[in-house]
Structures are given as structure tokens and as C-alpha cells.
Amino acid sequence: MYCDNKSVITLSCNNVQHSRSKHIDIRFHFIKEHVENGVIKLYFVNTKYQLVDIFTKALGRERIEFLISKLGMRSFTPKTLKQLADEVNE
């Protein structure tokens, strides 16, 4: 699993329970348990390459096009979409 938060990775890999981390959401404990059992491995990824941002954040056009290319997707213009629809209808 790729994560852009080094603190989360550190907490997940550390078996010690800190007083400052006792109020962390149940989702964290689920991930931590799976990391301890070796089911999940966490890797740091720079925010620039966090592909999920395209689904979770409002981004500018350049950023969207960059992420689309990294996901192996294509961005179609309305004209291209119409041409594809016309080809299907023929």
C-alpha cells in the first residue's frame, strides 16, 4: 500500500502504543494489525505521485492530465467522444 504520510507509516510499523496515538481512528488499528501480520506492506510515495488524488481532490488540468497518464487512462475531448459514439452506432 502506498502512503504519502511518513508519520502514519512509522506509527503502523511501531509496536509501541503512545499516549498521543490512543485516539486514532479504528481504520488505523486495522491497518496496523495487518502490517504486524505481514499481510500489508506500507511504502512511502511522494505526494506528487499519489495517484488517488485524482479521485479525492479538486485538481488543475495539468495535474489531472499527469495523473491520468500515470494510471494508463486516456482523456477524451467531447469531439472525440462523439466520434467514438458515432462509430458504435454505425
PDB file of N, CA and C in Angstrom:
ATOM      1  N   MET A   1       0.855  -1.152   0.000  1.00  0.00           N
ATOM      2  CA  MET A   1       0.000   0.000   0.000  1.00  0.00           C
ATOM      3  C   MET A   1       0.909   1.226   0.000  1.00  0.00           C
ATOM      4  N   TYR A   2       0.607   2.186  -0.833  1.00  0.00           N
ATOM      5  CA  TYR A   2       1.395   3.398  -0.920  1.00  0.00           C
ATOM      6  C   TYR A   2       0.753   4.509  -0.109  1.00  0.00           C
ATOM      7  N   CYS A   3       1.576   5.247   0.623  1.00  0.00           N
ATOM      8  CA  CYS A   3       1.088   6.300   1.507  1.00  0.00           C
ATOM      9  C   CYS A   3       2.032   7.489   1.411  1.00  0.00           C
ATOM     10  N   ASP A   4       1.485   8.705   1.457  1.00  0.00           N
ATOM     11  CA  ASP A   4       2.333   9.896   1.390  1.00  0.00           C
ATOM     12  C   ASP A   4       2.510  10.546   2.769  1.00  0.00           C
ATOM     13  N   ASN A   5       2.300   9.787   3.826  1.00  0.00           N
ATOM     14  CA  ASN A   5       2.427  10.301   5.185  1.00  0.00           C
ATOM     15  C   ASN A   5       3.419   9.437   5.964  1.00  0.00           C
ATOM     16  N   LYS A   6       4.629   9.968   6.160  1.00  0.00           N
ATOM     17  CA  LYS A   6       5.680   9.200   6.833  1.00  0.00           C
ATOM     18  C   LYS A   6       5.312   8.889   8.289  1.00  0.00           C
ATOM     19  N   SER A   7       4.603   9.798   8.949  1.00  0.00           N
ATOM     20  CA  SER A   7       4.215   9.570  10.338  1.00  0.00           C
ATOM     21  C   SER A   7       3.282   8.378  10.475  1.00  0.00           C
ATOM     22  N   VAL A   8       2.365   8.238   9.558  1.00  0.00           N
ATOM     23  CA  VAL A   8       1.433   7.106   9.580  1.00  0.00           C
ATOM     24  C   VAL A   8       2.187   5.796   9.371  1.00  0.00           C
ATOM     25  N   ILE A   9       3.132   5.806   8.461  1.00  0.00           N
ATOM     26  CA  ILE A   9       3.920   4.595   8.210  1.00  0.00           C
ATOM     27  C   ILE A   9       4.708   4.220   9.460  1.00  0.00           C
ATOM     28  N   THR A  10       5.308   5.209  10.107  1.00  0.00           N
ATOM     29  CA  THR A  10       6.084   4.961  11.322  1.00  0.00           C
ATOM     30  C   THR A  10       5.207   4.404  12.433  1.00  0.00           C
ATOM     31  N   LEU A  11       4.040   5.004  12.637  1.00  0.00           N
ATOM     32  CA  LEU A  11       3.131   4.520  13.676  1.00  0.00           C
ATOM     33  C   LEU A  11       2.643   3.103  13.385  1.00  0.00           C
ATOM     34  N   SER A  12       2.400   2.811  12.113  1.00  0.00           N
ATOM     35  CA  SER A  12       1.904   1.486  11.749  1.00  0.00           C
ATOM     36  C   SER A  12       2.947   0.400  11.944  1.00  0.00           C
ATOM     37  N   CYS A  13       4.206   0.756  11.781  1.00  0.00           N
ATOM     38  CA  CYS A  13       5.274  -0.230  11.898  1.00  0.00           C
ATOM     39  C   CYS A  13       5.831  -0.339  13.315  1.00  0.00           C
ATOM     40  N   ASN A  14       5.420   0.548  14.216  1.00  0.00           N
ATOM     41  CA  ASN A  14       5.940   0.575  15.578  1.00  0.00           C
ATOM     42  C   ASN A  14       4.953  -0.135  16.504  1.00  0.00           C
ATOM     43  N   ASN A  15       5.413  -1.121  17.252  1.00  0.00           N
ATOM     44  CA  ASN A  15       4.539  -1.889  18.135  1.00  0.00           C
ATOM     45  C   ASN A  15       4.199  -1.173  19.428  1.00  0.00           C
ATOM     46  N   VAL A  16       4.830  -0.046  19.710  1.00  0.00           N
ATOM     47  CA  VAL A  16       4.610   0.674  20.964  1.00  0.00           C
ATOM     48  C   VAL A  16       3.378   1.562  20.846  1.00  0.00           C
ATOM     49  N   GLN A  17       2.535   1.544  21.850  1.00  0.00           N
ATOM     50  CA  GLN A  17       1.344   2.391  21.891  1.00  0.00           C
ATOM     51  C   GLN A  17       1.688   3.673  22.629  1.00  0.00           C
ATOM     52  N   HIS A  18       1.585   4.804  21.979  1.00  0.00           N
ATOM     53  CA  HIS A  18       1.893   6.097  22.583  1.00  0.00           C
ATOM     54  C   HIS A  18       0.617   6.749  23.095  1.00  0.00           C
ATOM     55  N   SER A  19       0.769   7.568  24.140  1.00  0.00           N
ATOM     56  CA  SER A  19      -0.400   8.259  24.685  1.00  0.00           C
ATOM     57  C   SER A  19      -0.991   9.213  23.657  1.00  0.00           C
ATOM     58  N   ARG A  20      -0.163   9.755  22.779  1.00  0.00           N
ATOM     59  CA  ARG A  20      -0.658  10.680  21.766  1.00  0.00           C
ATOM     60  C   ARG A  20      -1.400   9.962  20.640  1.00  0.00           C
ATOM     61  N   SER A  21      -1.227   8.659  20.520  1.00  0.00           N
ATOM     62  CA  SER A  21      -1.863   7.926  19.428  1.00  0.00           C
ATOM     63  C   SER A  21      -3.064   7.100  19.884  1.00  0.00           C
ATOM     64  N   LYS A  22      -3.487   7.260  21.136  1.00  0.00           N
ATOM     65  CA  LYS A  22      -4.566   6.407  21.633  1.00  0.00           C
ATOM     66  C   LYS A  22      -5.936   6.759  21.057  1.00  0.00           C
ATOM     67  N   HIS A  23      -6.089   7.948  20.478  1.00  0.00           N
ATOM     68  CA  HIS A  23      -7.386   8.365  19.949  1.00  0.00           C
ATOM     69  C   HIS A  23      -7.458   8.231  18.429  1.00  0.00           C
ATOM     70  N   ILE A  24      -6.561   7.477  17.869  1.00  0.00           N
ATOM     71  CA  ILE A  24      -6.529   7.302  16.412  1.00  0.00           C
ATOM     72  C   ILE A  24      -7.689   6.409  15.980  1.00  0.00           C
ATOM     73  N   ASP A  25      -8.237   6.731  14.846  1.00  0.00           N
ATOM     74  CA  ASP A  25      -9.401   6.040  14.278  1.00  0.00           C
ATOM     75  C   ASP A  25      -9.178   4.534  14.173  1.00  0.00           C
ATOM     76  N   ILE A  26     -10.258   3.788  14.222  1.00  0.00           N
ATOM     77  CA  ILE A  26     -10.235   2.325  14.159  1.00  0.00           C
ATOM     78  C   ILE A  26      -9.609   1.820  12.850  1.00  0.00           C
ATOM     79  N   ARG A  27      -9.714   2.612  11.776  1.00  0.00           N
ATOM     80  CA  ARG A  27      -9.116   2.216  10.499  1.00  0.00           C
ATOM     81  C   ARG A  27      -7.606   2.063  10.626  1.00  0.00           C
ATOM     82  N   PHE A  28      -6.995   2.948  11.432  1.00  0.00           N
ATOM     83  CA  PHE A  28      -5.555   2.873  11.654  1.00  0.00           C
ATOM     84  C   PHE A  28      -5.191   1.551  12.319  1.00  0.00           C
ATOM     85  N   HIS A  29      -5.953   1.173  13.317  1.00  0.00           N
ATOM     86  CA  HIS A  29      -5.658  -0.068  14.037  1.00  0.00           C
ATOM     87  C   HIS A  29      -5.819  -1.286  13.123  1.00  0.00           C
ATOM     88  N   PHE A  30      -6.753  -1.242  12.209  1.00  0.00           N
ATOM     89  CA  PHE A  30      -6.950  -2.312  11.236  1.00  0.00           C
ATOM     90  C   PHE A  30      -5.692  -2.449  10.366  1.00  0.00           C
ATOM     91  N   ILE A  31      -5.203  -1.325   9.844  1.00  0.00           N
ATOM     92  CA  ILE A  31      -4.000  -1.336   9.008  1.00  0.00           C
ATOM     93  C   ILE A  31      -2.798  -1.786   9.820  1.00  0.00           C
ATOM     94  N   LYS A  32      -2.659  -1.265  11.042  1.00  0.00           N
ATOM     95  CA  LYS A  32      -1.516  -1.609  11.892  1.00  0.00           C
ATOM     96  C   LYS A  32      -1.478  -3.120  12.152  1.00  0.00           C
ATOM     97  N   GLU A  33      -2.626  -3.706  12.422  1.00  0.00           N
ATOM     98  CA  GLU A  33      -2.709  -5.144  12.677  1.00  0.00           C
ATOM     99  C   GLU A  33      -2.253  -5.940  11.449  1.00  0.00           C
ATOM    100  N   HIS A  34      -2.680  -5.508  10.276  1.00  0.00           N
ATOM    101  CA  HIS A  34      -2.301  -6.212   9.044  1.00  0.00           C
ATOM    102  C   HIS A  34      -0.825  -6.016   8.713  1.00  0.00           C
ATOM    103  N   VAL A  35      -0.257  -4.861   9.070  1.00  0.00           N
ATOM    104  CA  VAL A  35       1.180  -4.648   8.875  1.00  0.00           C
ATOM    105  C   VAL A  35       1.961  -5.583   9.788  1.00  0.00           C
ATOM    106  N   GLU A  36       1.517  -5.694  11.046  1.00  0.00           N
ATOM    107  CA  GLU A  36       2.184  -6.574  12.011  1.00  0.00           C
ATOM    108  C   GLU A  36       2.129  -8.037  11.571  1.00  0.00           C
ATOM    109  N   ASN A  37       1.023  -8.436  10.946  1.00  0.00           N
ATOM    110  CA  ASN A  37       0.859  -9.817  10.495  1.00  0.00           C
ATOM    111  C   ASN A  37       1.508 -10.079   9.135  1.00  0.00           C
ATOM    112  N   GLY A  38       2.045  -9.037   8.506  1.00  0.00           N
ATOM    113  CA  GLY A  38       2.711  -9.190   7.215  1.00  0.00           C
ATOM    114  C   GLY A  38       1.777  -9.274   6.030  1.00  0.00           C
ATOM    115  N   VAL A  39       0.502  -8.972   6.236  1.00  0.00           N
ATOM    116  CA  VAL A  39      -0.474  -9.013   5.145  1.00  0.00           C
ATOM    117  C   VAL A  39      -0.315  -7.787   4.241  1.00  0.00           C
ATOM    118  N   ILE A  40      -0.007  -6.643   4.855  1.00  0.00           N
ATOM    119  CA  ILE A  40       0.144  -5.379   4.134  1.00  0.00           C
ATOM    120  C   ILE A  40       1.540  -4.840   4.384  1.00  0.00           C
ATOM    121  N   LYS A  41       2.145  -4.281   3.346  1.00  0.00           N
ATOM    122  CA  LYS A  41       3.398  -3.542   3.485  1.00  0.00           C
ATOM    123  C   LYS A  41       3.121  -2.111   3.072  1.00  0.00           C
ATOM    124  N   LEU A  42       3.642  -1.168   3.848  1.00  0.00           N
ATOM    125  CA  LEU A  42       3.450   0.244   3.548  1.00  0.00           C
ATOM    126  C   LEU A  42       4.709   0.813   2.919  1.00  0.00           C
ATOM    127  N   TYR A  43       4.529   1.560   1.841  1.00  0.00           N
ATOM    128  CA  TYR A  43       5.630   2.205   1.148  1.00  0.00           C
ATOM    129  C   TYR A  43       5.352   3.693   1.046  1.00  0.00           C
ATOM    130  N   PHE A  44       6.401   4.490   1.211  1.00  0.00           N
ATOM    131  CA  PHE A  44       6.239   5.935   1.083  1.00  0.00           C
ATOM    132  C   PHE A  44       6.240   6.310  -0.388  1.00  0.00           C
ATOM    133  N   VAL A  45       5.330   7.184  -0.759  1.00  0.00           N
ATOM    134  CA  VAL A  45       5.289   7.736  -2.108  1.00  0.00           C
ATOM    135  C   VAL A  45       5.136   9.245  -1.977  1.00  0.00           C
ATOM    136  N   ASN A  46       5.924   9.972  -2.728  1.00  0.00           N
ATOM    137  CA  ASN A  46       5.859  11.432  -2.708  1.00  0.00           C
ATOM    138  C   ASN A  46       4.453  11.880  -3.109  1.00  0.00           C
ATOM    139  N   THR A  47       3.998  12.966  -2.525  1.00  0.00           N
ATOM    140  CA  THR A  47       2.652  13.484  -2.799  1.00  0.00           C
ATOM    141  C   THR A  47       2.450  13.729  -4.289  1.00  0.00           C
ATOM    142  N   LYS A  48       3.506  14.106  -4.979  1.00  0.00           N
ATOM    143  CA  LYS A  48       3.405  14.368  -6.423  1.00  0.00           C
ATOM    144  C   LYS A  48       2.923  13.140  -7.184  1.00  0.00           C
ATOM    145  N   TYR A  49       3.243  11.952  -6.691  1.00  0.00           N
ATOM    146  CA  TYR A  49       2.899  10.710  -7.391  1.00  0.00           C
ATOM    147  C   TYR A  49       1.757   9.951  -6.715  1.00  0.00           C
ATOM    148  N   GLN A  50       1.014  10.597  -5.848  1.00  0.00           N
ATOM    149  CA  GLN A  50      -0.109   9.958  -5.169  1.00  0.00           C
ATOM    150  C   GLN A  50      -1.282   9.912  -6.157  1.00  0.00           C
ATOM    151  N   LEU A  51      -1.457   8.774  -6.805  1.00  0.00           N
ATOM    152  CA  LEU A  51      -2.434   8.640  -7.883  1.00  0.00           C
ATOM    153  C   LEU A  51      -3.874   8.794  -7.420  1.00  0.00           C
ATOM    154  N   VAL A  52      -4.149   8.463  -6.175  1.00  0.00           N
ATOM    155  CA  VAL A  52      -5.522   8.524  -5.682  1.00  0.00           C
ATOM    156  C   VAL A  52      -6.047   9.962  -5.613  1.00  0.00           C
ATOM    157  N   ASP A  53      -5.157  10.947  -5.659  1.00  0.00           N
ATOM    158  CA  ASP A  53      -5.589  12.347  -5.604  1.00  0.00           C
ATOM    159  C   ASP A  53      -6.587  12.693  -6.702  1.00  0.00           C
ATOM    160  N   ILE A  54      -6.474  12.013  -7.834  1.00  0.00           N
ATOM    161  CA  ILE A  54      -7.389  12.302  -8.935  1.00  0.00           C
ATOM    162  C   ILE A  54      -8.840  11.974  -8.555  1.00  0.00           C
ATOM    163  N   PHE A  55      -9.033  11.048  -7.623  1.00  0.00           N
ATOM    164  CA  PHE A  55     -10.368  10.644  -7.198  1.00  0.00           C
ATOM    165  C   PHE A  55     -10.832  11.365  -5.934  1.00  0.00           C
ATOM    166  N   THR A  56      -9.912  12.028  -5.225  1.00  0.00           N
ATOM    167  CA  THR A  56     -10.264  12.578  -3.920  1.00  0.00           C
ATOM    168  C   THR A  56     -10.093  14.087  -3.787  1.00  0.00           C
ATOM    169  N   LYS A  57      -9.498  14.744  -4.779  1.00  0.00           N
ATOM    170  CA  LYS A  57      -9.217  16.177  -4.654  1.00  0.00           C
ATOM    171  C   LYS A  57      -9.590  16.922  -5.923  1.00  0.00           C
ATOM    172  N   ALA A  58      -9.873  18.211  -5.736  1.00  0.00           N
ATOM    173  CA  ALA A  58     -10.080  19.085  -6.887  1.00  0.00           C
ATOM    174  C   ALA A  58      -8.696  19.494  -7.386  1.00  0.00           C
ATOM    175  N   LEU A  59      -8.395  19.162  -8.633  1.00  0.00           N
ATOM    176  CA  LEU A  59      -7.065  19.400  -9.176  1.00  0.00           C
ATOM    177  C   LEU A  59      -7.148  20.235 -10.448  1.00  0.00           C
ATOM    178  N   GLY A  60      -6.030  20.875 -10.775  1.00  0.00           N
ATOM    179  CA  GLY A  60      -5.945  21.636 -12.015  1.00  0.00           C
ATOM    180  C   GLY A  60      -5.800  20.711 -13.209  1.00  0.00           C
ATOM    181  N   ARG A  61      -5.996  21.270 -14.382  1.00  0.00           N
ATOM    182  CA  ARG A  61      -5.976  20.480 -15.617  1.00  0.00           C
ATOM    183  C   ARG A  61      -4.644  19.752 -15.816  1.00  0.00           C
ATOM    184  N   GLU A  62      -3.527  20.463 -15.614  1.00  0.00           N
ATOM    185  CA  GLU A  62      -2.219  19.838 -15.809  1.00  0.00           C
ATOM    186  C   GLU A  62      -2.020  18.652 -14.880  1.00  0.00           C
ATOM    187  N   ARG A  63      -2.431  18.814 -13.632  1.00  0.00           N
ATOM    188  CA  ARG A  63      -2.274  17.737 -12.639  1.00  0.00           C
ATOM    189  C   ARG A  63      -3.144  16.529 -13.009  1.00  0.00           C
ATOM    190  N   ILE A  64      -4.366  16.796 -13.439  1.00  0.00           N
ATOM    191  CA  ILE A  64      -5.276  15.725 -13.847  1.00  0.00           C
ATOM    192  C   ILE A  64      -4.702  14.956 -15.035  1.00  0.00           C
ATOM    193  N   GLU A  65      -4.193  15.680 -16.029  1.00  0.00           N
ATOM    194  CA  GLU A  65      -3.630  15.023 -17.206  1.00  0.00           C
ATOM    195  C   GLU A  65      -2.403  14.190 -16.835  1.00  0.00           C
ATOM    196  N   PHE A  66      -1.578  14.691 -15.919  1.00  0.00           N
ATOM    197  CA  PHE A  66      -0.410  13.945 -15.461  1.00  0.00           C
ATOM    198  C   PHE A  66      -0.844  12.634 -14.796  1.00  0.00           C
ATOM    199  N   LEU A  67      -1.813  12.716 -13.888  1.00  0.00           N
ATOM    200  CA  LEU A  67      -2.260  11.520 -13.166  1.00  0.00           C
ATOM    201  C   LEU A  67      -2.975  10.533 -14.083  1.00  0.00           C
ATOM    202  N   ILE A  68      -3.737  11.044 -15.027  1.00  0.00           N
ATOM    203  CA  ILE A  68      -4.424  10.166 -15.989  1.00  0.00           C
ATOM    204  C   ILE A  68      -3.407   9.355 -16.774  1.00  0.00           C
ATOM    205  N   SER A  69      -2.336  10.002 -17.190  1.00  0.00           N
ATOM    206  CA  SER A  69      -1.314   9.275 -17.953  1.00  0.00           C
ATOM    207  C   SER A  69      -0.632   8.220 -17.083  1.00  0.00           C
ATOM    208  N   LYS A  70      -0.426   8.497 -15.805  1.00  0.00           N
ATOM    209  CA  LYS A  70       0.210   7.532 -14.902  1.00  0.00           C
ATOM    210  C   LYS A  70      -0.704   6.350 -14.601  1.00  0.00           C
ATOM    211  N   LEU A  71      -2.002   6.566 -14.660  1.00  0.00           N
ATOM    212  CA  LEU A  71      -2.965   5.488 -14.426  1.00  0.00           C
ATOM    213  C   LEU A  71      -3.214   4.651 -15.684  1.00  0.00           C
ATOM    214  N   GLY A  72      -2.661   5.089 -16.802  1.00  0.00           N
ATOM    215  CA  GLY A  72      -2.871   4.365 -18.056  1.00  0.00           C
ATOM    216  C   GLY A  72      -4.226   4.669 -18.662  1.00  0.00           C
ATOM    217  N   MET A  73      -4.803   5.785 -18.279  1.00  0.00           N
ATOM    218  CA  MET A  73      -6.106   6.188 -18.801  1.00  0.00           C
ATOM    219  C   MET A  73      -5.902   7.200 -19.925  1.00  0.00           C
ATOM    220  N   ARG A  74      -6.963   7.484 -20.653  1.00  0.00           N
ATOM    221  CA  ARG A  74      -6.917   8.495 -21.699  1.00  0.00           C
ATOM    222  C   ARG A  74      -7.983   9.532 -21.441  1.00  0.00           C
ATOM    223  N   SER A  75      -7.663  10.756 -21.764  1.00  0.00           N
ATOM    224  CA  SER A  75      -8.612  11.854 -21.616  1.00  0.00           C
ATOM    225  C   SER A  75      -9.145  12.208 -22.999  1.00  0.00           C
ATOM    226  N   PHE A  76     -10.459  12.104 -23.180  1.00  0.00           N
ATOM    227  CA  PHE A  76     -11.063  12.379 -24.475  1.00  0.00           C
ATOM    228  C   PHE A  76     -11.733  13.747 -24.484  1.00  0.00           C
ATOM    229  N   THR A  77     -11.623  14.425 -25.598  1.00  0.00           N
ATOM    230  CA  THR A  77     -12.347  15.679 -25.790  1.00  0.00           C
ATOM    231  C   THR A  77     -13.787  15.329 -26.166  1.00  0.00           C
ATOM    232  N   PRO A  78     -14.703  16.265 -26.013  1.00  0.00           N
ATOM    233  CA  PRO A  78     -16.091  15.991 -26.421  1.00  0.00           C
ATOM    234  C   PRO A  78     -16.192  15.577 -27.895  1.00  0.00           C
ATOM    235  N   LYS A  79     -15.347  16.165 -28.747  1.00  0.00           N
ATOM    236  CA  LYS A  79     -15.362  15.819 -30.177  1.00  0.00           C
ATOM    237  C   LYS A  79     -14.975  14.356 -30.379  1.00  0.00           C
ATOM    238  N   THR A  80     -13.945  13.906 -29.681  1.00  0.00           N
ATOM    239  CA  THR A  80     -13.501  12.515 -29.795  1.00  0.00           C
ATOM    240  C   THR A  80     -14.574  11.561 -29.277  1.00  0.00           C
ATOM    241  N   LEU A  81     -15.211  11.914 -28.181  1.00  0.00           N
ATOM    242  CA  LEU A  81     -16.277  11.077 -27.629  1.00  0.00           C
ATOM    243  C   LEU A  81     -17.432  10.939 -28.615  1.00  0.00           C
ATOM    244  N   LYS A  82     -17.780  12.039 -29.291  1.00  0.00           N
ATOM    245  CA  LYS A  82     -18.864  11.987 -30.284  1.00  0.00           C
ATOM    246  C   LYS A  82     -18.475  11.069 -31.431  1.00  0.00           C
ATOM    247  N   GLN A  83     -17.214  11.170 -31.888  1.00  0.00           N
ATOM    248  CA  GLN A  83     -16.757  10.301 -32.985  1.00  0.00           C
ATOM    249  C   GLN A  83     -16.815   8.835 -32.577  1.00  0.00           C
ATOM    250  N   LEU A  84     -16.416   8.524 -31.376  1.00  0.00           N
ATOM    251  CA  LEU A  84     -16.467   7.140 -30.898  1.00  0.00           C
ATOM    252  C   LEU A  84     -17.908   6.655 -30.806  1.00  0.00           C
ATOM    253  N   ALA A  85     -18.809   7.509 -30.326  1.00  0.00           N
ATOM    254  CA  ALA A  85     -20.222   7.133 -30.226  1.00  0.00           C
ATOM    255  C   ALA A  85     -20.807   6.890 -31.611  1.00  0.00           C
ATOM    256  N   ASP A  86     -20.428   7.731 -32.596  1.00  0.00           N
ATOM    257  CA  ASP A  86     -20.920   7.556 -33.962  1.00  0.00           C
ATOM    258  C   ASP A  86     -20.431   6.238 -34.568  1.00  0.00           C
ATOM    259  N   GLU A  87     -19.179   5.858 -34.245  1.00  0.00           N
ATOM    260  CA  GLU A  87     -18.633   4.602 -34.756  1.00  0.00           C
ATOM    261  C   GLU A  87     -19.409   3.397 -34.202  1.00  0.00           C
ATOM    262  N   VAL A  88     -19.816   3.485 -32.946  1.00  0.00           N
ATOM    263  CA  VAL A  88     -20.564   2.402 -32.312  1.00  0.00           C
ATOM    264  C   VAL A  88     -21.956   2.293 -32.939  1.00  0.00           C
ATOM    265  N   ASN A  89     -22.552   3.429 -33.263  1.00  0.00           N
ATOM    266  CA  ASN A  89     -23.895   3.451 -33.826  1.00  0.00           C
ATOM    267  C   ASN A  89     -23.946   2.959 -35.278  1.00  0.00           C
ATOM    268  N   GLU A  90     -22.806   2.933 -35.954  1.00  0.00           N
ATOM    269  CA  GLU A  90     -22.804   2.510 -37.366  1.00  0.00           C
ATOM    270  C   GLU A  90     -22.922   1.043 -37.534  1.00  0.00           C
TER     271      GLU A  90
END
